[in-house]
Amino acid sequence: MADIVDNVKAAISDRAELPGMSLMEHLGELRKRLIHATVYLLVGFVVAYAFHERLYGFVQAPLDKLGIALNFTHPTDGLNLYLKTSLVGGAILASPFILYQIWLFISPGMYANEKRYVVPFMFATVSLFLAGGWFGYHYVLPGAIKVLVLQFGHRFHPILTIEDYTGFFMAVILGLGITFELPILIFFLALFGIVDAKFLLKHIRYAILIIFVIAAVICPTPDPIGMCLFATPMLVLYFAGVAVAFLVHPARRKAKELKKAA
């Protein structure tokens, strides 16, 4: 922990020479980016809602394969399902534009040579999120339903409500999508000099422990196999993050620049 604090202080000191902005300028810029991101999200929602029946079919498909029908207990449950799926679908459609707004907000605190990462950042962020969602949709969600409904609940008649299933579906898909962003988090920590590959490998034991704790919390099934199914891709992504940290850490970039100058 002390190493991270020292690295944060060093990173802040190292960027003191960059052009500064007042608090009001930061708040104005934040407001501008939030407005733009909200507009993109609304446009994405409208486009997604135009295909809400197809989105519903996408959500219902894992249950159709198992012959399980959804039920509702409130007149607005069907509408809420369409709105929630359209909102998530719209957010995914608008994600490149929203991410670009985030990049525009943080870019003033970056050096010119660091700003070239904007395209890889956007491509990797969207790709990793979609990969996490795909993994959850095709493997984790069907496996969780089979274990929880068909195995543990085989003595009972399943009555899955729209509200409960939608929450479960979103938790798995969005949870894994966000989890797959681990290399992006490490990328920024390494880019600003807060962590490096040596630090990440040195504390690998703690990283593994934290990963399994997170997997146990977000895993929808109580069995250890399900937890390992969540933890395994997270471990792979952690080591991918180590490689990213090695490539983008400021010390390595400076060493390359000195080598070229020589």
Coordinates of C-alpha atoms in Angstrom, one line a residue:
M1 CA 0.0 0.0 0.0
A2 CA 2.8 2.4 0.8
D3 CA 4.4 1.7 -2.6
I4 CA 1.1 2.7 -4.3
V5 CA 0.8 5.9 -2.3
D6 CA 4.4 6.8 -3.2
N7 CA 3.8 6.1 -6.8
V8 CA 0.6 8.2 -6.8
K9 CA 2.5 11.2 -5.3
A10 CA 5.3 10.7 -7.9
A11 CA 2.7 10.6 -10.7
I12 CA 1.1 13.8 -9.5
S13 CA 4.4 15.5 -9.1
D14 CA 5.5 14.4 -12.6
R15 CA 2.4 16.0 -14.2
A16 CA 2.6 19.3 -12.4
E17 CA 4.2 20.8 -15.5
L18 CA 1.1 20.1 -17.6
P19 CA -1.3 23.1 -18.2
G20 CA -3.7 23.4 -15.3
M21 CA -7.4 24.1 -15.1
S22 CA -9.3 25.8 -12.3
L23 CA -12.0 24.0 -10.3
M24 CA -14.7 25.8 -12.2
E25 CA -13.1 24.9 -15.5
H26 CA -13.0 21.3 -14.5
L27 CA -16.6 21.3 -13.4
G28 CA -17.6 23.1 -16.7
E29 CA -15.8 20.5 -18.7
L30 CA -17.3 17.7 -16.7
R31 CA -20.8 19.1 -17.2
K32 CA -20.2 19.4 -21.0
R33 CA -19.0 15.8 -21.2
L34 CA -21.9 14.5 -19.1
I35 CA -24.4 16.3 -21.3
H36 CA -22.9 14.9 -24.5
A37 CA -22.7 11.4 -23.0
T38 CA -26.4 11.6 -21.9
V39 CA -27.5 12.7 -25.4
Y40 CA -25.6 9.7 -27.0
L41 CA -27.2 7.4 -24.4
L42 CA -30.7 8.7 -25.2
V43 CA -30.1 8.3 -29.0
G44 CA -28.8 4.7 -28.4
F45 CA -31.9 4.0 -26.2
V46 CA -34.3 5.2 -28.9
V47 CA -32.5 3.0 -31.6
A48 CA -32.4 0.0 -29.3
Y49 CA -36.1 0.4 -28.4
A50 CA -37.0 0.2 -32.0
F51 CA -35.7 -3.4 -31.8
H52 CA -37.1 -4.2 -28.3
E53 CA -38.8 -7.4 -29.5
R54 CA -35.6 -8.8 -30.8
L55 CA -33.8 -7.8 -27.7
Y56 CA -36.4 -9.6 -25.6
G57 CA -35.8 -12.7 -27.8
F58 CA -32.2 -12.4 -27.0
V59 CA -32.9 -12.3 -23.2
Q60 CA -35.5 -15.1 -23.4
A61 CA -33.3 -17.4 -25.5
P62 CA -31.4 -19.2 -22.7
L63 CA -34.8 -20.0 -21.0
D64 CA -36.3 -21.2 -24.3
K65 CA -33.5 -23.7 -24.7
L66 CA -34.5 -25.2 -21.3
G67 CA -38.2 -25.0 -21.9
I68 CA -38.8 -22.4 -19.2
A69 CA -41.3 -19.6 -19.6
L70 CA -41.2 -16.2 -17.9
N71 CA -44.1 -15.0 -15.7
F72 CA -45.1 -11.6 -14.5
T73 CA -46.7 -10.5 -11.2
H74 CA -47.3 -6.8 -12.0
P75 CA -48.9 -5.2 -15.1
T76 CA -45.8 -3.1 -15.8
D77 CA -43.3 -5.9 -15.7
G78 CA -43.4 -6.5 -19.5
L79 CA -42.9 -2.8 -20.1
N80 CA -40.0 -2.6 -17.6
L81 CA -38.3 -5.5 -19.3
Y82 CA -38.4 -3.7 -22.7
L83 CA -37.2 -0.5 -21.1
K84 CA -34.3 -2.2 -19.2
T85 CA -33.1 -4.2 -22.2
S86 CA -33.4 -1.2 -24.5
L87 CA -31.4 1.0 -22.0
V88 CA -28.6 -1.6 -21.8
G89 CA -28.6 -2.2 -25.5
G90 CA -28.6 1.6 -26.1
A91 CA -25.7 2.0 -23.7
I92 CA -23.7 -0.6 -25.6
L93 CA -24.5 1.0 -29.0
A94 CA -23.4 4.5 -27.6
S95 CA -20.4 3.2 -25.7
P96 CA -17.8 4.3 -28.2
F97 CA -19.1 7.8 -28.2
I98 CA -19.5 7.9 -24.4
L99 CA -16.0 6.5 -23.9
Y100 CA -14.7 9.2 -26.2
Q101 CA -16.2 11.8 -24.0
I102 CA -14.5 10.2 -21.0
W103 CA -11.2 10.4 -22.9
L104 CA -11.7 14.0 -23.8
F105 CA -12.2 14.8 -20.1
I106 CA -9.0 13.0 -18.9
S107 CA -6.9 13.9 -21.9
P108 CA -5.8 17.4 -20.6
G109 CA -3.9 15.6 -17.9
M110 CA -1.9 13.5 -20.3
Y111 CA 1.2 14.1 -22.4
A112 CA 1.0 14.3 -26.1
N113 CA 2.6 10.9 -26.6
E114 CA 0.0 9.4 -24.3
K115 CA -2.9 10.7 -26.2
R116 CA -2.2 8.4 -29.1
Y117 CA -3.7 5.6 -27.1
V118 CA -7.2 6.9 -27.7
V119 CA -8.1 4.5 -30.5
P120 CA -6.6 1.4 -28.8
F121 CA -8.3 2.4 -25.6
M122 CA -11.8 2.7 -27.2
F123 CA -11.3 -0.5 -29.2
A124 CA -10.0 -2.5 -26.3
T125 CA -12.7 -1.2 -23.8
V126 CA -15.6 -2.0 -26.1
S127 CA -14.1 -5.3 -27.2
L128 CA -13.4 -6.5 -23.7
F129 CA -16.9 -5.6 -22.4
L130 CA -18.5 -7.4 -25.3
A131 CA -16.2 -10.4 -24.7
G132 CA -17.3 -10.5 -21.1
G133 CA -20.9 -10.2 -22.0
W134 CA -20.6 -13.0 -24.6
F135 CA -18.8 -15.3 -22.2
G136 CA -21.5 -14.7 -19.6
Y137 CA -24.4 -15.2 -22.1
H138 CA -23.1 -18.4 -23.7
Y139 CA -21.5 -20.1 -20.8
V140 CA -22.1 -18.7 -17.3
L141 CA -25.9 -17.8 -17.6
P142 CA -27.0 -21.2 -19.1
G143 CA -24.8 -23.1 -16.7
A144 CA -26.2 -21.1 -13.7
I145 CA -29.8 -21.7 -14.8
K146 CA -29.2 -25.4 -15.2
V147 CA -27.5 -25.7 -11.8
L148 CA -30.0 -23.5 -9.9
V149 CA -33.2 -24.4 -11.6
L150 CA -32.8 -27.9 -13.0
Q151 CA -30.6 -29.4 -10.4
F152 CA -31.2 -27.7 -7.1
G153 CA -34.8 -27.0 -8.0
H154 CA -35.6 -30.3 -9.8
R155 CA -38.2 -31.2 -7.0
F156 CA -40.1 -28.0 -7.5
H157 CA -42.0 -26.2 -10.2
P158 CA -40.0 -23.2 -11.4
I159 CA -41.9 -19.9 -11.7
L160 CA -39.4 -17.3 -12.9
T161 CA -40.8 -13.8 -12.9
I162 CA -39.7 -11.1 -15.4
E163 CA -38.3 -8.9 -12.7
D164 CA -36.2 -11.6 -11.0
Y165 CA -34.9 -13.0 -14.2
T166 CA -34.1 -9.6 -15.7
G167 CA -32.1 -8.7 -12.6
F168 CA -30.2 -12.0 -12.7
F169 CA -29.5 -11.7 -16.4
M170 CA -28.2 -8.1 -16.1
A171 CA -26.1 -9.1 -13.1
V172 CA -24.3 -11.9 -15.0
I173 CA -23.9 -10.0 -18.3
L174 CA -22.9 -6.6 -17.0
G175 CA -20.9 -8.1 -14.1
L176 CA -18.7 -10.1 -16.4
G177 CA -18.6 -7.2 -19.0
I178 CA -17.2 -4.9 -16.3
T179 CA -14.9 -7.6 -14.9
F180 CA -13.3 -8.0 -18.3
E181 CA -12.2 -4.3 -18.2
L182 CA -9.4 -5.3 -15.7
P183 CA -6.6 -4.8 -18.3
I184 CA -7.9 -1.3 -19.0
L185 CA -7.8 -0.4 -15.3
I186 CA -4.2 -1.7 -15.1
F187 CA -3.4 0.2 -18.3
F188 CA -4.2 3.5 -16.8
L189 CA -2.6 2.7 -13.5
A190 CA 0.6 1.8 -15.3
L191 CA 0.3 4.7 -17.8
F192 CA 0.3 7.2 -14.9
G193 CA 3.2 5.3 -13.2
I194 CA 1.1 4.1 -10.2
V195 CA 1.9 0.4 -10.7
D196 CA 4.3 -1.5 -13.0
A197 CA 4.7 -5.1 -14.1
K198 CA 7.2 -5.9 -11.3
F199 CA 4.7 -4.6 -8.6
L200 CA 1.8 -6.6 -10.1
L201 CA 3.9 -9.9 -10.2
K202 CA 5.3 -9.3 -6.7
H203 CA 1.8 -9.1 -5.3
I204 CA 0.3 -11.9 -7.4
R205 CA -0.8 -13.8 -4.2
Y206 CA -3.0 -10.9 -3.1
A207 CA -4.3 -10.4 -6.6
I208 CA -5.4 -14.1 -6.8
L209 CA -7.1 -13.8 -3.4
I210 CA -9.0 -10.7 -4.4
I211 CA -10.0 -12.2 -7.7
F212 CA -11.4 -15.3 -6.1
V213 CA -13.2 -13.2 -3.5
I214 CA -14.8 -11.1 -6.3
A215 CA -15.7 -14.3 -8.2
A216 CA -17.4 -15.7 -5.1
V217 CA -19.4 -12.5 -4.7
I218 CA -20.6 -12.1 -8.3
C219 CA -20.9 -15.8 -9.1
P220 CA -24.7 -16.7 -9.3
T221 CA -24.1 -20.3 -8.3
P222 CA -23.0 -21.6 -4.9
D223 CA -20.7 -24.3 -6.3
P224 CA -16.8 -23.9 -6.5
I225 CA -16.9 -24.9 -10.2
G226 CA -19.0 -21.8 -11.0
M227 CA -16.6 -19.6 -9.0
C228 CA -13.6 -21.0 -10.9
L229 CA -15.5 -20.3 -14.1
F230 CA -15.6 -16.7 -13.1
A231 CA -12.1 -16.5 -11.7
T232 CA -10.2 -18.2 -14.6
P233 CA -10.8 -15.4 -17.2
M234 CA -10.1 -12.8 -14.5
L235 CA -6.7 -14.4 -13.9
V236 CA -6.0 -14.5 -17.6
L237 CA -6.9 -10.8 -17.9
Y238 CA -4.7 -10.0 -14.9
F239 CA -1.7 -11.4 -16.6
A240 CA -2.7 -9.6 -19.8
G241 CA -2.7 -6.5 -17.7
V242 CA 0.8 -7.3 -16.4
A243 CA 2.0 -7.3 -20.1
V244 CA 0.2 -4.0 -20.7
A245 CA 1.8 -2.5 -17.7
F246 CA 5.2 -3.6 -18.9
L247 CA 4.7 -1.9 -22.2
V248 CA 3.2 1.4 -21.2
H249 CA 4.9 2.2 -17.9
P250 CA 6.6 5.7 -18.0
A251 CA 10.0 4.2 -17.0
R252 CA 10.0 1.9 -20.0
R253 CA 8.9 4.6 -22.4
K254 CA 11.7 6.9 -21.1
A255 CA 14.2 4.1 -21.5
K256 CA 13.1 3.6 -25.1
E257 CA 13.3 7.3 -25.8
L258 CA 16.9 7.5 -24.4
K259 CA 17.9 4.5 -26.4
K260 CA 16.6 6.1 -29.6
A261 CA 18.3 9.4 -28.8
A262 CA 21.6 7.5 -28.3

